[in-house]
Amino acid sequence: MRITFCCADTKPEPWLAALRRALPQADVSLWHSGAPAADYAVVWAPPQVFFDEQPQLKAAFNIGAGVDALLALKVPAHTRLVRLDDAGMSVQMAEYVCHALIRHTREFDAYEADTRAQNWSFRKPLDRADFPVGVLGLGVLGARVAQAVAQFEFPVLGWSRSAKHMAGVQCFSGAQELKQFLSKTRVLVNLLPLTPETENILNRDTLSQLQSGAYLINVARGRHLVEEDLLALLDSGHVAGATLDVFRTEPLPAGHPFWTHPRITVTPHTSARTLRSESIAQIVGKMQAMERGEPVAGVVDLVRGY
Ligand code: NAP
Ligand code: GLV
């Protein structure tokens, strides 16, 4: 079996060494233009020339959950695209979202400012019933986040393409139920894949439908959010604040208003990182299953776009 590795922004050596350890009989190498034809690829944001030169690939394994960068390319029709299916990401996402939510609802920023000023003062506890949390996307990550938030006894709602039933989560589905979902939500968490249907879904119209004093946590993709619409709704007071991990341009450009906005918290696309050993174990297990002719989870549906 020949495996080629082509991942932007990723130090290749530890991945190549770990893949060789896991599959000692395989020929594992770093892709370069003109490299020999491979059976499988491990990829992150490869250039178009990569697929142009490797038309025989049986599958390309993306070392992330989101496949929007891959779907922007022309991929050979018979090459299956396989995304990471959790591989240690959902627990990180649950930590991140619960932290952002609780930091906001327990007013920890205000307490920190008070105690730094050596001011021992209490705030009236906020009622969690007043902070219904709506999760856009109830897939691998969104479902774990919704369940984690429900553990803290917030009202939890979720929205997905297909109808779902989840204990402790009021589920909505399809475009026709989005309005109802938004009107019942105050803290909005975005965990949708980026597709033509979801691009710009966080805009003036949808964010205005959230309950007043809304809070946005965007951990999916920057192109879900119309940035100037968020700024306008922060100015109007309808949105109280936001925690943003992803941006239309990454790294966030110098001078971008999000860097210094007093009610926006910025993190550098770090809410759920790819964990090398978990990811390699998953990818190797799937390559072996494919070689045995067995089905694998996480194959991208090119029509749905995720
Ligand atoms: P997933 O398992 O594919 O889940 C996607 C969810 O979105 C599903 O519930 C799906 O509905 C729903 N959905 C898709 N299109 C929809 C539409 N048009 N209307 C309503 N619902 C729709 O994906 P995942 O593994 O949870 O990952 C979600 C996204 O998180 C990734 O695509 C990636 O962009 C982002 N991500 C970000 C980071 C980070 O560090 N910031 C890390 C990992 C992932 P169905 O259930 O009905 O199919
Ligand atoms: C990261 O953003 C991912 O899609 O895994």
Coordinates of C-alpha atoms and ligand atoms in Angstrom, one line a residue:
M1 CA 0.0 0.0 0.0
R2 CA 1.4 3.4 -0.9
I3 CA 0.4 6.5 1.2
T4 CA 1.1 10.1 0.3
F5 CA 1.0 12.9 2.8
C6 CA 0.1 16.5 1.7
C7 CA -1.0 18.7 4.6
A8 CA -0.7 22.5 4.6
D9 CA 0.4 24.1 7.9
T10 CA 1.4 20.8 9.4
K11 CA 4.9 19.6 10.3
P12 CA 5.1 16.4 8.3
E13 CA 7.9 14.4 10.0
P14 CA 5.9 13.3 13.1
W15 CA 2.9 12.3 11.0
L16 CA 5.1 10.3 8.5
A17 CA 6.9 8.5 11.4
A18 CA 3.6 7.7 13.2
L19 CA 2.0 6.4 10.0
R20 CA 5.1 4.2 9.2
R21 CA 4.9 2.8 12.8
A22 CA 1.2 2.1 12.4
L23 CA 1.5 0.5 8.9
P24 CA 5.1 -0.9 8.7
Q25 CA 4.3 -2.7 5.5
A26 CA 3.1 0.5 3.7
D27 CA 5.3 2.9 1.7
V28 CA 4.6 6.3 3.3
S29 CA 6.0 9.4 1.9
L30 CA 5.6 13.2 1.7
W31 CA 3.9 14.3 -1.5
H32 CA 5.8 16.5 -4.0
S33 CA 4.9 17.3 -7.6
G34 CA 5.8 14.3 -9.7
A35 CA 5.6 11.9 -6.7
P36 CA 4.7 8.3 -7.5
A37 CA 1.0 7.3 -7.6
A38 CA -0.4 6.4 -4.2
D39 CA -3.4 4.3 -3.0
Y40 CA -4.4 6.6 -0.2
A41 CA -3.6 10.2 0.8
V42 CA -3.6 12.1 4.1
V43 CA -4.5 15.7 3.4
W44 CA -5.2 19.1 4.7
A45 CA -5.9 21.9 2.2
P46 CA -3.8 20.4 -0.6
P47 CA -3.3 22.4 -3.8
Q48 CA -5.3 21.5 -6.9
V49 CA -2.2 20.0 -8.6
F50 CA -2.2 17.3 -5.9
F51 CA -5.4 15.8 -7.1
D52 CA -4.6 16.5 -10.7
E53 CA -1.4 14.4 -10.4
Q54 CA -3.0 11.6 -8.2
P55 CA -6.1 10.6 -10.2
Q56 CA -5.9 7.0 -9.0
L57 CA -6.4 7.6 -5.3
K58 CA -8.9 5.4 -3.6
A59 CA -9.4 7.8 -0.8
A60 CA -8.1 11.1 0.7
F61 CA -8.3 11.3 4.5
N62 CA -8.8 14.9 5.7
I63 CA -7.0 15.6 9.0
G64 CA -9.9 17.9 10.1
A65 CA -13.6 17.6 10.5
G66 CA -14.5 20.4 8.0
V67 CA -14.1 19.6 4.3
D68 CA -14.9 22.9 2.8
A69 CA -11.3 23.5 1.6
L70 CA -11.3 20.0 -0.2
L71 CA -14.7 20.6 -1.8
A72 CA -13.4 23.8 -3.3
L73 CA -11.1 21.6 -5.4
K74 CA -11.8 19.3 -8.4
V75 CA -11.4 15.8 -6.9
P76 CA -11.4 12.7 -9.1
A77 CA -14.9 11.2 -9.2
H78 CA -13.9 7.8 -7.7
T79 CA -11.7 9.2 -4.9
R80 CA -13.6 9.0 -1.6
L81 CA -13.1 12.0 0.7
V82 CA -13.1 11.0 4.4
R83 CA -13.2 13.5 7.2
L84 CA -12.2 13.1 10.8
D85 CA -15.0 11.7 12.8
D86 CA -14.4 13.2 16.3
A87 CA -10.9 11.7 17.0
G88 CA -10.8 13.7 20.2
M89 CA -12.3 16.9 18.9
S90 CA -15.8 16.7 20.4
V91 CA -14.6 16.8 24.0
Q92 CA -12.4 19.9 23.2
M93 CA -15.4 21.6 21.6
A94 CA -17.6 20.8 24.6
E95 CA -14.9 22.3 26.9
Y96 CA -14.5 25.4 24.7
V97 CA -18.2 26.2 24.4
C98 CA -19.1 25.5 28.0
H99 CA -16.2 27.7 29.1
A100 CA -17.4 30.6 26.8
L101 CA -21.0 30.2 27.9
I102 CA -20.3 30.0 31.6
R103 CA -17.7 32.8 31.5
H104 CA -20.6 35.0 30.1
T105 CA -23.5 33.8 32.2
R106 CA -21.5 33.8 35.5
E107 CA -20.1 37.3 34.6
F108 CA -16.5 36.1 35.3
D109 CA -15.0 39.0 33.3
A110 CA -16.8 41.5 35.5
Y111 CA -15.7 39.6 38.6
E112 CA -12.1 39.6 37.4
A113 CA -12.2 43.3 36.8
D114 CA -13.6 43.9 40.3
T115 CA -11.1 41.7 42.1
R116 CA -8.2 43.2 40.2
A117 CA -9.4 46.5 41.6
Q118 CA -9.5 44.8 45.0
N119 CA -13.2 45.3 45.1
W120 CA -15.1 42.5 47.0
S121 CA -18.6 42.8 45.6
F122 CA -21.4 40.4 44.6
R123 CA -23.6 40.4 41.6
K124 CA -27.1 39.0 41.6
P125 CA -26.9 35.5 40.1
L126 CA -28.3 35.3 36.6
D127 CA -31.0 32.7 36.0
R128 CA -29.8 30.0 33.6
A129 CA -33.5 29.6 32.4
D130 CA -33.0 33.1 30.8
F131 CA -30.1 31.8 28.7
P132 CA -31.5 29.1 26.4
V133 CA -28.6 27.8 24.3
G134 CA -29.3 27.0 20.6
V135 CA -26.8 24.8 18.8
L136 CA -26.7 25.0 15.0
G137 CA -25.6 21.6 13.7
L138 CA -26.2 18.5 15.7
G139 CA -23.5 16.3 14.2
V140 CA -20.5 14.7 15.8
L141 CA -19.5 18.0 17.5
G142 CA -22.8 19.8 17.9
A143 CA -24.4 16.8 19.6
R144 CA -21.6 16.5 22.1
V145 CA -21.8 20.2 22.8
A146 CA -25.5 20.2 23.3
Q147 CA -25.3 17.3 25.7
A148 CA -22.4 19.0 27.7
V149 CA -24.4 22.3 28.0
A150 CA -27.5 20.4 29.1
Q151 CA -25.4 18.9 32.0
F152 CA -25.3 22.5 33.4
E153 CA -29.1 22.7 33.2
F154 CA -29.4 25.4 30.6
P155 CA -32.4 25.0 28.3
V156 CA -30.9 23.5 25.1
L157 CA -32.1 23.6 21.6
G158 CA -30.6 22.2 18.4
W159 CA -31.1 22.6 14.7
S160 CA -30.0 20.2 12.0
R161 CA -30.9 19.3 8.4
S162 CA -32.7 16.0 9.3
A163 CA -35.1 15.6 12.2
K164 CA -33.5 14.3 15.4
H165 CA -34.5 13.3 18.9
M166 CA -32.0 13.9 21.7
A167 CA -32.6 13.6 25.4
G168 CA -32.6 17.1 27.0
V169 CA -32.4 18.9 23.7
Q170 CA -35.4 20.5 21.9
C171 CA -34.7 19.6 18.3
F172 CA -35.6 21.6 15.2
S173 CA -34.8 20.8 11.6
G174 CA -34.8 22.2 8.1
A175 CA -35.1 25.8 6.8
Q176 CA -38.8 25.9 7.8
E177 CA -38.0 25.5 11.6
L178 CA -35.0 27.8 11.7
K179 CA -37.1 30.9 12.7
Q180 CA -38.7 29.1 15.6
F181 CA -35.3 27.8 16.8
L182 CA -33.8 31.3 16.6
S183 CA -36.7 32.9 18.4
K184 CA -36.2 30.5 21.4
T185 CA -32.4 31.0 21.5
R186 CA -30.4 33.5 23.4
V187 CA -26.9 32.0 23.2
L188 CA -26.2 30.7 19.7
V189 CA -23.5 28.2 19.1
N190 CA -22.5 27.5 15.5
L191 CA -21.3 24.0 14.6
L192 CA -22.5 23.7 11.0
P193 CA -20.3 22.7 8.1
L194 CA -19.6 25.4 5.6
T195 CA -21.7 24.7 2.5
P196 CA -23.4 26.9 -0.1
E197 CA -26.6 26.6 2.1
T198 CA -24.9 27.6 5.3
E199 CA -22.5 30.3 4.1
N200 CA -23.4 33.7 5.7
I201 CA -26.1 32.1 7.8
L202 CA -25.1 34.3 10.8
N203 CA -26.3 37.6 9.4
R204 CA -28.3 40.6 10.5
D205 CA -31.6 38.9 9.7
T206 CA -30.9 35.6 11.6
L207 CA -29.1 37.2 14.5
S208 CA -31.9 39.7 15.0
Q209 CA -34.3 36.9 15.5
L210 CA -32.4 35.7 18.6
Q211 CA -33.6 36.8 22.0
S212 CA -32.5 40.3 23.1
G213 CA -29.1 40.3 24.9
A214 CA -28.0 37.5 22.6
Y215 CA -24.5 35.9 22.7
L216 CA -22.8 34.3 19.7
I217 CA -20.2 31.5 19.9
N218 CA -18.9 30.7 16.4
V219 CA -16.6 27.7 16.4
A220 CA -17.4 26.4 12.9
R221 CA -16.1 28.6 10.0
G222 CA -15.6 32.3 9.5
R223 CA -17.6 32.4 6.3
H224 CA -20.7 31.5 8.3
L225 CA -20.7 35.0 9.8
V226 CA -21.3 38.3 8.1
E227 CA -18.8 40.2 10.3
E228 CA -20.2 43.7 9.8
D229 CA -23.7 42.5 10.7
L230 CA -22.4 41.2 14.0
L231 CA -20.7 44.6 14.7
A232 CA -23.9 46.5 13.9
L233 CA -25.9 44.3 16.3
L234 CA -23.3 44.7 19.0
D235 CA -23.6 48.5 18.5
S236 CA -27.4 48.3 18.7
G237 CA -27.2 46.3 21.9
H238 CA -29.3 43.4 20.6
V239 CA -26.2 41.2 20.8
A240 CA -24.4 41.4 24.1
G241 CA -21.2 39.8 23.1
A242 CA -19.5 37.0 21.1
T243 CA -16.7 34.5 21.4
L244 CA -15.2 33.8 17.9
D245 CA -12.7 31.1 17.1
V246 CA -12.9 31.3 13.3
F247 CA -12.8 34.2 10.8
R248 CA -13.3 35.0 7.2
T249 CA -9.6 35.7 6.9
E250 CA -7.2 33.7 9.1
P251 CA -5.0 34.7 10.7
L252 CA -7.3 37.6 11.7
P253 CA -5.7 40.6 9.9
A254 CA -4.0 43.3 11.9
G255 CA -6.3 46.2 12.7
H256 CA -9.5 44.1 12.3
P257 CA -12.2 45.5 14.6
F258 CA -12.7 42.1 16.3
W259 CA -9.2 42.3 17.9
T260 CA -10.0 45.2 20.1
H261 CA -13.8 45.1 20.5
P262 CA -14.6 45.1 24.2
R263 CA -17.4 42.5 23.9
I264 CA -15.7 40.1 21.5
T265 CA -13.3 37.4 22.6
V266 CA -11.0 36.1 19.8
T267 CA -9.2 32.8 19.8
P268 CA -7.0 31.6 16.9
H269 CA -9.0 28.7 15.5
T270 CA -8.1 26.5 18.4
S271 CA -11.4 25.3 19.8
A272 CA -10.9 21.7 18.7
R273 CA -7.5 20.8 17.5
T274 CA -6.5 17.8 15.4
L275 CA -4.9 15.3 17.8
R276 CA -2.2 13.4 15.9
S277 CA -2.3 10.0 17.6
E278 CA -6.1 9.8 17.7
S279 CA -6.4 10.9 14.1
I280 CA -3.8 8.5 12.8
A281 CA -5.4 5.6 14.7
Q282 CA -8.7 6.5 13.1
I283 CA -7.3 7.0 9.6
V284 CA -5.2 3.8 9.7
G285 CA -8.3 1.8 10.9
K286 CA -10.3 3.1 8.0
M287 CA -7.6 2.4 5.4
Q288 CA -7.5 -1.2 6.7
A289 CA -11.3 -1.4 6.6
M290 CA -11.4 -0.1 3.0
E291 CA -8.7 -2.6 2.0
R292 CA -11.0 -5.4 3.4
G293 CA -13.9 -3.9 1.4
E294 CA -15.8 -2.8 4.5
P295 CA -17.7 0.5 4.8
V296 CA -16.2 3.4 6.9
A297 CA -17.8 6.3 8.7
G298 CA -17.2 9.9 7.8
V299 CA -17.2 9.6 4.0
V300 CA -18.2 13.0 2.6
D301 CA -21.5 13.2 0.8
L302 CA -20.6 15.4 -2.2
V303 CA -24.2 16.3 -2.8
R304 CA -24.9 17.5 0.7
G305 CA -21.4 19.1 0.8
Y306 CA -20.3 17.7 4.2
Ligands
NAP1 P1 -21.1 16.8 11.1 O1 -21.0 15.6 12.0 O2 -21.1 16.6 9.6 O3 -22.4 17.6 11.5 C1 -22.9 18.7 10.8 C2 -24.3 19.0 11.3 O4 -24.8 20.2 10.6 C3 -25.3 17.9 11.1 O5 -26.2 17.8 12.3 C4 -26.1 18.4 9.9 O6 -27.4 17.9 9.9 C5 -26.1 19.9 10.1 N1 -26.3 20.6 8.9 C6 -25.5 20.6 7.7 N2 -26.1 21.4 6.8 C7 -27.2 21.9 7.3 C8 -28.3 22.7 6.8 N3 -28.2 23.2 5.6 N4 -29.3 23.0 7.6 C9 -29.4 22.5 8.9 N5 -28.4 21.7 9.4 C10 -27.4 21.4 8.6 O7 -19.9 17.8 11.4 P2 -19.0 18.0 12.8 O8 -18.0 16.9 12.8 O9 -20.0 18.1 13.9 O10 -18.3 19.4 12.5 C11 -19.0 20.6 12.2 C12 -18.1 21.7 11.7 O11 -17.3 22.2 12.8 C13 -17.1 21.3 10.7 O12 -17.7 21.2 9.4 C14 -16.0 22.3 10.8 O13 -16.4 23.4 9.9 C15 -16.2 22.8 12.2 N6 -15.0 22.6 13.0 C16 -14.3 23.6 13.6 C17 -13.2 23.3 14.4 C18 -12.5 24.5 15.1 O14 -11.4 24.2 15.6 N7 -13.0 25.7 15.1 C19 -12.8 22.0 14.6 C20 -13.5 21.0 14.0 C21 -14.6 21.3 13.2 P3 -27.8 16.4 9.7 O15 -27.4 15.8 11.1 O16 -29.2 16.3 9.5 O17 -26.9 15.8 8.6
GLV2 C1 -10.9 22.4 12.0 O1 -11.3 23.5 11.8 C2 -11.5 21.2 11.4 O2 -12.4 21.3 10.5 O3 -11.1 20.1 11.9

